[in-house]
Amino acid sequence: MSGARPNPVAEPVAQWRRWLVLGVLSLGAATVVGRAFQLQVLERDFLRQEGNKRHIRTMLIPAHRGAVTDRRGEPLALSAPVESLWAVPSALLDSPQHVTALAKLLNKNPRGFEKFLEQRKDRKFVYISDPLPPADAQRALSLKAPGVFSEPAYARYYPAGEVAGQLVGFCGRDGDGLEGIEKSQETLLSGKAGSRRVIRDRQGRVVDDTLESVAAASGKDVQLTIDLRIQYLAYRELKAAVAENKAKGGLIVVADSTTGEILAVASQPGFNPNNPPERRSSGTRNRAIVDSFEPGSTVKPLLVAQALELGVFQPTSMIDTNPGTYKVGALTVRDVHPQGVVDLAKMLAKSSNVGAAKVGLTIGPEAVWNGYQRFGLGEPVYSGFPGEVNPLLRHYSEWGQIATATASYGYGLSVNALHLVRAYAALANDGLMPHLRLVQNEQATPPQRAVSAQTARNVRKMLEGVVSPDGTGIRAAIPGYRVSAKTGTVRKVSETGGYHGDKHQSVFIGMVPAEHPRLVGLVMIDEPGAGAYYGGLVAGPVFSRVMQGAARQLQIPPDDMPPPPPRTMVQQPPAPIVQVAQHGSLPPPSPEQAR
């Protein structure tokens, strides 16, 4: 056919080109296989670890914290399930409408909330709420805001509020006890947290939680010796007395003299552990345990007990306190109301500093010191409460005549309230001093003997005169009950040295019923500013109201028998009036005696 072109003949491919293509493909395949071998075999463990770091998280399962209850099972601290919201700030900021909606739901200022997130946008985890009830947390999550999640936990609640706040203490956000019983019993209460491993995506969402998990072990409950009924009564009366007397503060302790169980302990000012801002106030201090003070005239019965125990004095011994002063060197011990020649019972009833100084100087510094040691004033109470203050009782080898005399009426040594309660519990318990306890079911420590049973009974009988028309504590009388007690009015130490002339601590401590005491109570009002400051006038009425209520709650039978005759104690032959030689000077005396 004319004009037809011949078909082109394909030229053969050069051999080198074939080998080149095959070589490139083989090299690529070898590279891929080699890289796969490196990743899947050589670096598998490393890459798996890196992947797990980015996607697998171990989430703690909080343990349910044990409850704290009073002796009757009334709750003082409980845990309830809550949820805390947290966020990835950068993810949440990418959705401004959700920032605004979430802020309104959480009762936050939208602009302030946005600024809060902006300042933390580089973080991957930020709490954006306090612990919330689960229902409130779910409402927030229902907004489906990006980067917002919840974390389950338990929140601590304190049903008794400020009434038992200083004793029970409180927990931090992580659930650890920070103060009070919550701290001291942390090991029992906290339990053991569990854990579960989950897989999260890049936004922090859980996409798989079927990995291994360990269940949480709940904490154990702790039962205290406190009786919430008596605790409430003590706290209420103390708070009212501090306000009425315009005082700086105060404290109160009530204990069972036989078992050593503390039934109530409180101080003012207080705080409410359910209100987090109040947890940073000075009201968190349980002053009855963590603060010390000079006991003043409340140690005089302990001095008398030691003098009787040694046999140097008898219950009928007479002491000449004329002319109401006792000059030692350049200084003078004074009695506000001079009584002349008195026996030991009247010396205690009128709280004679002159009489106490003469007793102390007669038996000597070593005997005075040993007596206080036997009543536990030189050793800790070992209550188990965090921050318990140690007593201060210098060794008698450091005492001169001045220190011996002042120690005899309660100056130059310091104790906390529990020390005095324990010492008076020994008098109430026929000379056996019990170990004070705050927690039930603790291993009981055997009581130690402070003085003989007869000495304790004699001193108790003498102390009934304090709460009589002729004593300094008549306002502490309790209808239907005989009371053995002692007043104390202590001048406070000045920051510049010496003692304040116008700052006092009003103290009252006693036992009910006097014949067979069941309760020991102590009240101290710090710096009363409404005029009166004597222990019998300021602290005595509080003691009366609290102990009367406690006796009623515990159904302690009244002992409203006619008052015994003045000399129902162990009869001894009449003793001569004790004469004491003059010695060195004394610091200013306590103004205890006036009623």
PDB file of N, CA and C in Angstrom, residues 512-595:
ATOM      1  N   VAL A 512     -14.800  14.906 141.024  1.00  0.00           N
ATOM      2  CA  VAL A 512     -16.220  14.695 141.340  1.00  0.00           C
ATOM      3  C   VAL A 512     -16.525  13.199 141.178  1.00  0.00           C
ATOM      4  N   PRO A 513     -17.303  12.627 142.127  1.00  0.00           N
ATOM      5  CA  PRO A 513     -17.650  13.090 143.477  1.00  0.00           C
ATOM      6  C   PRO A 513     -16.429  12.978 144.397  1.00  0.00           C
ATOM      7  N   ALA A 514     -16.414  13.735 145.450  1.00  0.00           N
ATOM      8  CA  ALA A 514     -15.223  13.828 146.279  1.00  0.00           C
ATOM      9  C   ALA A 514     -14.892  12.517 146.992  1.00  0.00           C
ATOM     10  N   GLU A 515     -15.902  11.788 147.427  1.00  0.00           N
ATOM     11  CA  GLU A 515     -15.650  10.578 148.213  1.00  0.00           C
ATOM     12  C   GLU A 515     -15.032   9.483 147.350  1.00  0.00           C
ATOM     13  N   HIS A 516     -15.630   9.226 146.206  1.00  0.00           N
ATOM     14  CA  HIS A 516     -15.118   8.220 145.267  1.00  0.00           C
ATOM     15  C   HIS A 516     -15.101   8.858 143.878  1.00  0.00           C
ATOM     16  N   PRO A 517     -14.085   9.634 143.577  1.00  0.00           N
ATOM     17  CA  PRO A 517     -14.086  10.413 142.328  1.00  0.00           C
ATOM     18  C   PRO A 517     -14.131   9.547 141.076  1.00  0.00           C
ATOM     19  N   ARG A 518     -14.921  10.002 140.147  1.00  0.00           N
ATOM     20  CA  ARG A 518     -15.008   9.364 138.833  1.00  0.00           C
ATOM     21  C   ARG A 518     -14.430  10.280 137.758  1.00  0.00           C
ATOM     22  N   LEU A 519     -14.564  11.595 137.946  1.00  0.00           N
ATOM     23  CA  LEU A 519     -14.138  12.557 136.933  1.00  0.00           C
ATOM     24  C   LEU A 519     -13.124  13.536 137.497  1.00  0.00           C
ATOM     25  N   VAL A 520     -12.184  13.918 136.654  1.00  0.00           N
ATOM     26  CA  VAL A 520     -11.255  15.001 136.943  1.00  0.00           C
ATOM     27  C   VAL A 520     -11.401  16.020 135.818  1.00  0.00           C
ATOM     28  N   GLY A 521     -11.512  17.282 136.182  1.00  0.00           N
ATOM     29  CA  GLY A 521     -11.658  18.328 135.167  1.00  0.00           C
ATOM     30  C   GLY A 521     -10.769  19.513 135.449  1.00  0.00           C
ATOM     31  N   LEU A 522     -10.260  20.128 134.400  1.00  0.00           N
ATOM     32  CA  LEU A 522      -9.420  21.324 134.522  1.00  0.00           C
ATOM     33  C   LEU A 522      -9.916  22.387 133.556  1.00  0.00           C
ATOM     34  N   VAL A 523      -9.985  23.617 134.034  1.00  0.00           N
ATOM     35  CA  VAL A 523     -10.354  24.770 133.209  1.00  0.00           C
ATOM     36  C   VAL A 523      -9.295  25.843 133.393  1.00  0.00           C
ATOM     37  N   MET A 524      -8.830  26.416 132.298  1.00  0.00           N
ATOM     38  CA  MET A 524      -7.901  27.541 132.369  1.00  0.00           C
ATOM     39  C   MET A 524      -8.371  28.637 131.415  1.00  0.00           C
ATOM     40  N   ILE A 525      -8.532  29.845 131.937  1.00  0.00           N
ATOM     41  CA  ILE A 525      -8.897  31.000 131.129  1.00  0.00           C
ATOM     42  C   ILE A 525      -7.662  31.903 131.046  1.00  0.00           C
ATOM     43  N   ASP A 526      -7.236  32.184 129.830  1.00  0.00           N
ATOM     44  CA  ASP A 526      -5.993  32.921 129.600  1.00  0.00           C
ATOM     45  C   ASP A 526      -6.261  34.422 129.450  1.00  0.00           C
ATOM     46  N   GLU A 527      -5.662  35.191 130.319  1.00  0.00           N
ATOM     47  CA  GLU A 527      -5.738  36.656 130.313  1.00  0.00           C
ATOM     48  C   GLU A 527      -7.175  37.177 130.314  1.00  0.00           C
ATOM     49  N   PRO A 528      -7.961  36.854 131.315  1.00  0.00           N
ATOM     50  CA  PRO A 528      -9.300  37.448 131.398  1.00  0.00           C
ATOM     51  C   PRO A 528      -9.194  38.966 131.517  1.00  0.00           C
ATOM     52  N   GLY A 529     -10.052  39.662 130.782  1.00  0.00           N
ATOM     53  CA  GLY A 529      -9.945  41.117 130.744  1.00  0.00           C
ATOM     54  C   GLY A 529     -11.199  41.858 131.143  1.00  0.00           C
ATOM     55  N   ALA A 530     -12.129  41.176 131.815  1.00  0.00           N
ATOM     56  CA  ALA A 530     -13.387  41.831 132.190  1.00  0.00           C
ATOM     57  C   ALA A 530     -13.411  42.264 133.641  1.00  0.00           C
ATOM     58  N   GLY A 531     -12.273  42.246 134.304  1.00  0.00           N
ATOM     59  CA  GLY A 531     -12.222  42.666 135.697  1.00  0.00           C
ATOM     60  C   GLY A 531     -11.723  41.561 136.609  1.00  0.00           C
ATOM     61  N   ALA A 532     -12.532  40.506 136.794  1.00  0.00           N
ATOM     62  CA  ALA A 532     -12.135  39.391 137.658  1.00  0.00           C
ATOM     63  C   ALA A 532     -11.070  38.549 136.971  1.00  0.00           C
ATOM     64  N   TYR A 533     -10.147  38.005 137.764  1.00  0.00           N
ATOM     65  CA  TYR A 533      -9.120  37.146 137.182  1.00  0.00           C
ATOM     66  C   TYR A 533      -8.730  35.998 138.101  1.00  0.00           C
ATOM     67  N   TYR A 534      -9.329  35.885 139.285  1.00  0.00           N
ATOM     68  CA  TYR A 534      -8.999  34.784 140.172  1.00  0.00           C
ATOM     69  C   TYR A 534      -9.606  33.481 139.649  1.00  0.00           C
ATOM     70  N   GLY A 535      -8.872  32.385 139.868  1.00  0.00           N
ATOM     71  CA  GLY A 535      -9.315  31.106 139.327  1.00  0.00           C
ATOM     72  C   GLY A 535     -10.683  30.693 139.798  1.00  0.00           C
ATOM     73  N   GLY A 536     -10.974  30.912 141.085  1.00  0.00           N
ATOM     74  CA  GLY A 536     -12.274  30.528 141.611  1.00  0.00           C
ATOM     75  C   GLY A 536     -13.418  31.318 141.006  1.00  0.00           C
ATOM     76  N   LEU A 537     -13.174  32.585 140.666  1.00  0.00           N
ATOM     77  CA  LEU A 537     -14.224  33.442 140.109  1.00  0.00           C
ATOM     78  C   LEU A 537     -14.425  33.225 138.618  1.00  0.00           C
ATOM     79  N   VAL A 538     -13.343  33.009 137.873  1.00  0.00           N
ATOM     80  CA  VAL A 538     -13.410  32.968 136.408  1.00  0.00           C
ATOM     81  C   VAL A 538     -13.555  31.544 135.883  1.00  0.00           C
ATOM     82  N   ALA A 539     -12.676  30.636 136.342  1.00  0.00           N
ATOM     83  CA  ALA A 539     -12.687  29.267 135.826  1.00  0.00           C
ATOM     84  C   ALA A 539     -13.616  28.355 136.616  1.00  0.00           C
ATOM     85  N   GLY A 540     -13.843  28.667 137.897  1.00  0.00           N
ATOM     86  CA  GLY A 540     -14.680  27.819 138.737  1.00  0.00           C
ATOM     87  C   GLY A 540     -16.084  27.588 138.199  1.00  0.00           C
ATOM     88  N   PRO A 541     -16.819  28.637 137.789  1.00  0.00           N
ATOM     89  CA  PRO A 541     -18.175  28.412 137.273  1.00  0.00           C
ATOM     90  C   PRO A 541     -18.203  27.525 136.023  1.00  0.00           C
ATOM     91  N   VAL A 542     -17.202  27.631 135.185  1.00  0.00           N
ATOM     92  CA  VAL A 542     -17.144  26.768 133.993  1.00  0.00           C
ATOM     93  C   VAL A 542     -16.993  25.315 134.424  1.00  0.00           C
ATOM     94  N   PHE A 543     -16.100  25.070 135.360  1.00  0.00           N
ATOM     95  CA  PHE A 543     -15.924  23.725 135.907  1.00  0.00           C
ATOM     96  C   PHE A 543     -17.250  23.186 136.441  1.00  0.00           C
ATOM     97  N   SER A 544     -17.966  23.985 137.189  1.00  0.00           N
ATOM     98  CA  SER A 544     -19.224  23.542 137.785  1.00  0.00           C
ATOM     99  C   SER A 544     -20.224  23.102 136.723  1.00  0.00           C
ATOM    100  N   ARG A 545     -20.415  23.925 135.704  1.00  0.00           N
ATOM    101  CA  ARG A 545     -21.416  23.618 134.681  1.00  0.00           C
ATOM    102  C   ARG A 545     -21.021  22.387 133.864  1.00  0.00           C
ATOM    103  N   VAL A 546     -19.765  22.292 133.502  1.00  0.00           N
ATOM    104  CA  VAL A 546     -19.323  21.172 132.666  1.00  0.00           C
ATOM    105  C   VAL A 546     -19.357  19.862 133.449  1.00  0.00           C
ATOM    106  N   MET A 547     -18.844  19.875 134.664  1.00  0.00           N
ATOM    107  CA  MET A 547     -18.798  18.635 135.438  1.00  0.00           C
ATOM    108  C   MET A 547     -20.186  18.184 135.864  1.00  0.00           C
ATOM    109  N   GLN A 548     -21.069  19.132 136.102  1.00  0.00           N
ATOM    110  CA  GLN A 548     -22.454  18.754 136.428  1.00  0.00           C
ATOM    111  C   GLN A 548     -23.099  18.065 135.226  1.00  0.00           C
ATOM    112  N   GLY A 549     -22.901  18.638 134.043  1.00  0.00           N
ATOM    113  CA  GLY A 549     -23.455  18.014 132.842  1.00  0.00           C
ATOM    114  C   GLY A 549     -22.824  16.668 132.554  1.00  0.00           C
ATOM    115  N   ALA A 550     -21.509  16.551 132.743  1.00  0.00           N
ATOM    116  CA  ALA A 550     -20.825  15.281 132.496  1.00  0.00           C
ATOM    117  C   ALA A 550     -21.310  14.206 133.460  1.00  0.00           C
ATOM    118  N   ALA A 551     -21.489  14.563 134.737  1.00  0.00           N
ATOM    119  CA  ALA A 551     -21.977  13.594 135.720  1.00  0.00           C
ATOM    120  C   ALA A 551     -23.379  13.116 135.358  1.00  0.00           C
ATOM    121  N   ARG A 552     -24.186  14.025 134.855  1.00  0.00           N
ATOM    122  CA  ARG A 552     -25.539  13.640 134.450  1.00  0.00           C
ATOM    123  C   ARG A 552     -25.503  12.716 133.230  1.00  0.00           C
ATOM    124  N   GLN A 553     -24.675  13.038 132.250  1.00  0.00           N
ATOM    125  CA  GLN A 553     -24.585  12.207 131.048  1.00  0.00           C
ATOM    126  C   GLN A 553     -24.087  10.806 131.379  1.00  0.00           C
ATOM    127  N   LEU A 554     -23.151  10.707 132.316  1.00  0.00           N
ATOM    128  CA  LEU A 554     -22.578   9.414 132.670  1.00  0.00           C
ATOM    129  C   LEU A 554     -23.343   8.725 133.796  1.00  0.00           C
ATOM    130  N   GLN A 555     -24.415   9.372 134.256  1.00  0.00           N
ATOM    131  CA  GLN A 555     -25.282   8.804 135.296  1.00  0.00           C
ATOM    132  C   GLN A 555     -24.486   8.462 136.558  1.00  0.00           C
ATOM    133  N   ILE A 556     -23.655   9.399 136.976  1.00  0.00           N
ATOM    134  CA  ILE A 556     -22.897   9.228 138.216  1.00  0.00           C
ATOM    135  C   ILE A 556     -23.797   9.612 139.383  1.00  0.00           C
ATOM    136  N   PRO A 557     -24.007   8.717 140.325  1.00  0.00           N
ATOM    137  CA  PRO A 557     -24.937   9.013 141.427  1.00  0.00           C
ATOM    138  C   PRO A 557     -24.445  10.191 142.260  1.00  0.00           C
ATOM    139  N   PRO A 558     -25.357  11.040 142.704  1.00  0.00           N
ATOM    140  CA  PRO A 558     -24.968  12.150 143.591  1.00  0.00           C
ATOM    141  C   PRO A 558     -24.487  11.612 144.935  1.00  0.00           C
ATOM    142  N   ASP A 559     -23.685  12.418 145.600  1.00  0.00           N
ATOM    143  CA  ASP A 559     -23.246  12.054 146.951  1.00  0.00           C
ATOM    144  C   ASP A 559     -23.580  13.202 147.900  1.00  0.00           C
ATOM    145  N   ASP A 560     -24.822  13.671 147.791  1.00  0.00           N
ATOM    146  CA  ASP A 560     -25.247  14.866 148.536  1.00  0.00           C
ATOM    147  C   ASP A 560     -25.502  14.554 150.011  1.00  0.00           C
ATOM    148  N   MET A 561     -24.501  13.981 150.633  1.00  0.00           N
ATOM    149  CA  MET A 561     -24.587  13.722 152.062  1.00  0.00           C
ATOM    150  C   MET A 561     -24.247  15.008 152.814  1.00  0.00           C
ATOM    151  N   PRO A 562     -24.620  15.095 154.085  1.00  0.00           N
ATOM    152  CA  PRO A 562     -24.219  16.276 154.862  1.00  0.00           C
ATOM    153  C   PRO A 562     -22.708  16.383 154.900  1.00  0.00           C
ATOM    154  N   PRO A 563     -22.184  17.583 154.924  1.00  0.00           N
ATOM    155  CA  PRO A 563     -20.734  17.759 154.961  1.00  0.00           C
ATOM    156  C   PRO A 563     -20.139  17.049 156.163  1.00  0.00           C
ATOM    157  N   PRO A 564     -19.002  16.422 155.997  1.00  0.00           N
ATOM    158  CA  PRO A 564     -18.374  15.726 157.129  1.00  0.00           C
ATOM    159  C   PRO A 564     -17.827  16.735 158.124  1.00  0.00           C
ATOM    160  N   PRO A 565     -17.628  16.324 159.372  1.00  0.00           N
ATOM    161  CA  PRO A 565     -17.005  17.226 160.351  1.00  0.00           C
ATOM    162  C   PRO A 565     -15.598  17.568 159.910  1.00  0.00           C
ATOM    163  N   PRO A 566     -15.043  18.647 160.434  1.00  0.00           N
ATOM    164  CA  PRO A 566     -13.731  19.113 159.976  1.00  0.00           C
ATOM    165  C   PRO A 566     -12.643  18.079 160.093  1.00  0.00           C
ATOM    166  N   ARG A 567     -12.740  17.136 161.047  1.00  0.00           N
ATOM    167  CA  ARG A 567     -11.642  16.196 161.249  1.00  0.00           C
ATOM    168  C   ARG A 567     -12.113  14.756 161.054  1.00  0.00           C
ATOM    169  N   THR A 568     -12.474  14.409 159.816  1.00  0.00           N
ATOM    170  CA  THR A 568     -12.838  13.023 159.527  1.00  0.00           C
ATOM    171  C   THR A 568     -11.660  12.253 158.937  1.00  0.00           C
ATOM    172  N   MET A 569     -10.559  12.948 158.709  1.00  0.00           N
ATOM    173  CA  MET A 569      -9.382  12.260 158.177  1.00  0.00           C
ATOM    174  C   MET A 569      -8.713  11.465 159.289  1.00  0.00           C
ATOM    175  N   VAL A 570      -7.645  10.789 158.932  1.00  0.00           N
ATOM    176  CA  VAL A 570      -6.935   9.969 159.903  1.00  0.00           C
ATOM    177  C   VAL A 570      -6.487  10.843 161.074  1.00  0.00           C
ATOM    178  N   GLN A 571      -6.894  10.461 162.274  1.00  0.00           N
ATOM    179  CA  GLN A 571      -6.570  11.272 163.439  1.00  0.00           C
ATOM    180  C   GLN A 571      -5.125  11.048 163.871  1.00  0.00           C
ATOM    181  N   GLN A 572      -4.445  12.145 164.124  1.00  0.00           N
ATOM    182  CA  GLN A 572      -3.072  12.100 164.583  1.00  0.00           C
ATOM    183  C   GLN A 572      -2.978  12.955 165.850  1.00  0.00           C
ATOM    184  N   PRO A 573      -1.997  12.698 166.692  1.00  0.00           N
ATOM    185  CA  PRO A 573      -1.817  13.557 167.862  1.00  0.00           C
ATOM    186  C   PRO A 573      -1.563  14.982 167.429  1.00  0.00           C
ATOM    187  N   PRO A 574      -2.001  15.951 168.215  1.00  0.00           N
ATOM    188  CA  PRO A 574      -1.757  17.349 167.854  1.00  0.00           C
ATOM    189  C   PRO A 574      -0.272  17.585 167.610  1.00  0.00           C
ATOM    190  N   ALA A 575       0.006  18.268 166.513  1.00  0.00           N
ATOM    191  CA  ALA A 575       1.399  18.524 166.154  1.00  0.00           C
ATOM    192  C   ALA A 575       1.739  19.960 166.496  1.00  0.00           C
ATOM    193  N   PRO A 576       2.981  20.210 166.792  1.00  0.00           N
ATOM    194  CA  PRO A 576       3.376  21.586 167.107  1.00  0.00           C
ATOM    195  C   PRO A 576       3.337  22.455 165.871  1.00  0.00           C
ATOM    196  N   ILE A 577       3.238  23.746 166.097  1.00  0.00           N
ATOM    197  CA  ILE A 577       3.292  24.691 164.993  1.00  0.00           C
ATOM    198  C   ILE A 577       4.668  24.600 164.349  1.00  0.00           C
ATOM    199  N   VAL A 578       4.662  24.475 163.018  1.00  0.00           N
ATOM    200  CA  VAL A 578       5.922  24.322 162.303  1.00  0.00           C
ATOM    201  C   VAL A 578       6.605  25.669 162.186  1.00  0.00           C
ATOM    202  N   GLN A 579       7.820  25.721 162.594  1.00  0.00           N
ATOM    203  CA  GLN A 579       8.607  26.941 162.475  1.00  0.00           C
ATOM    204  C   GLN A 579       9.670  26.728 161.399  1.00  0.00           C
ATOM    205  N   VAL A 580       9.820  27.699 160.539  1.00  0.00           N
ATOM    206  CA  VAL A 580      10.789  27.597 159.452  1.00  0.00           C
ATOM    207  C   VAL A 580      11.717  28.776 159.520  1.00  0.00           C
ATOM    208  N   ALA A 581      13.004  28.507 159.405  1.00  0.00           N
ATOM    209  CA  ALA A 581      13.987  29.593 159.452  1.00  0.00           C
ATOM    210  C   ALA A 581      13.882  30.457 158.213  1.00  0.00           C
ATOM    211  N   GLN A 582      14.307  31.703 158.328  1.00  0.00           N
ATOM    212  CA  GLN A 582      14.276  32.623 157.199  1.00  0.00           C
ATOM    213  C   GLN A 582      15.374  32.257 156.199  1.00  0.00           C
ATOM    214  N   HIS A 583      15.081  32.487 154.951  1.00  0.00           N
ATOM    215  CA  HIS A 583      16.036  32.142 153.893  1.00  0.00           C
ATOM    216  C   HIS A 583      16.141  33.288 152.908  1.00  0.00           C
ATOM    217  N   GLY A 584      16.748  32.983 151.756  1.00  0.00           N
ATOM    218  CA  GLY A 584      16.967  34.005 150.727  1.00  0.00           C
ATOM    219  C   GLY A 584      15.692  34.541 150.138  1.00  0.00           C
ATOM    220  N   SER A 585      15.812  35.387 149.140  1.00  0.00           N
ATOM    221  CA  SER A 585      14.681  36.139 148.597  1.00  0.00           C
ATOM    222  C   SER A 585      13.853  35.309 147.641  1.00  0.00           C
ATOM    223  N   LEU A 586      12.600  35.760 147.431  1.00  0.00           N
ATOM    224  CA  LEU A 586      11.655  35.091 146.541  1.00  0.00           C
ATOM    225  C   LEU A 586      11.159  36.051 145.479  1.00  0.00           C
ATOM    226  N   PRO A 587      10.765  35.528 144.292  1.00  0.00           N
ATOM    227  CA  PRO A 587      10.128  36.381 143.282  1.00  0.00           C
ATOM    228  C   PRO A 587       8.698  36.702 143.684  1.00  0.00           C
ATOM    229  N   PRO A 588       8.036  37.577 142.948  1.00  0.00           N
ATOM    230  CA  PRO A 588       6.678  37.985 143.329  1.00  0.00           C
ATOM    231  C   PRO A 588       5.762  36.788 143.473  1.00  0.00           C
ATOM    232  N   PRO A 589       4.939  36.737 144.514  1.00  0.00           N
ATOM    233  CA  PRO A 589       4.058  35.595 144.742  1.00  0.00           C
ATOM    234  C   PRO A 589       2.845  35.634 143.832  1.00  0.00           C
ATOM    235  N   SER A 590       2.139  34.488 143.774  1.00  0.00           N
ATOM    236  CA  SER A 590       0.872  34.414 143.056  1.00  0.00           C
ATOM    237  C   SER A 590      -0.209  35.130 143.846  1.00  0.00           C
ATOM    238  N   PRO A 591      -1.087  35.886 143.181  1.00  0.00           N
ATOM    239  CA  PRO A 591      -2.193  36.552 143.885  1.00  0.00           C
ATOM    240  C   PRO A 591      -3.394  35.639 143.992  1.00  0.00           C
ATOM    241  N   GLU A 592      -3.152  34.359 144.369  1.00  0.00           N
ATOM    242  CA  GLU A 592      -4.167  33.320 144.284  1.00  0.00           C
ATOM    243  C   GLU A 592      -5.306  33.443 145.273  1.00  0.00           C
ATOM    244  N   GLN A 593      -5.031  33.976 146.483  1.00  0.00           N
ATOM    245  CA  GLN A 593      -5.915  33.635 147.584  1.00  0.00           C
ATOM    246  C   GLN A 593      -7.294  34.267 147.507  1.00  0.00           C
ATOM    247  N   ALA A 594      -7.428  35.479 146.960  1.00  0.00           N
ATOM    248  CA  ALA A 594      -8.720  36.169 147.032  1.00  0.00           C
ATOM    249  C   ALA A 594      -9.782  35.396 146.299  1.00  0.00           C
ATOM    250  N   ARG A 595     -10.994  35.481 146.776  1.00  0.00           N
ATOM    251  CA  ARG A 595     -12.081  34.774 146.121  1.00  0.00           C
ATOM    252  C   ARG A 595     -12.725  35.661 145.080  1.00  0.00           C
TER     253      ARG A 595
END
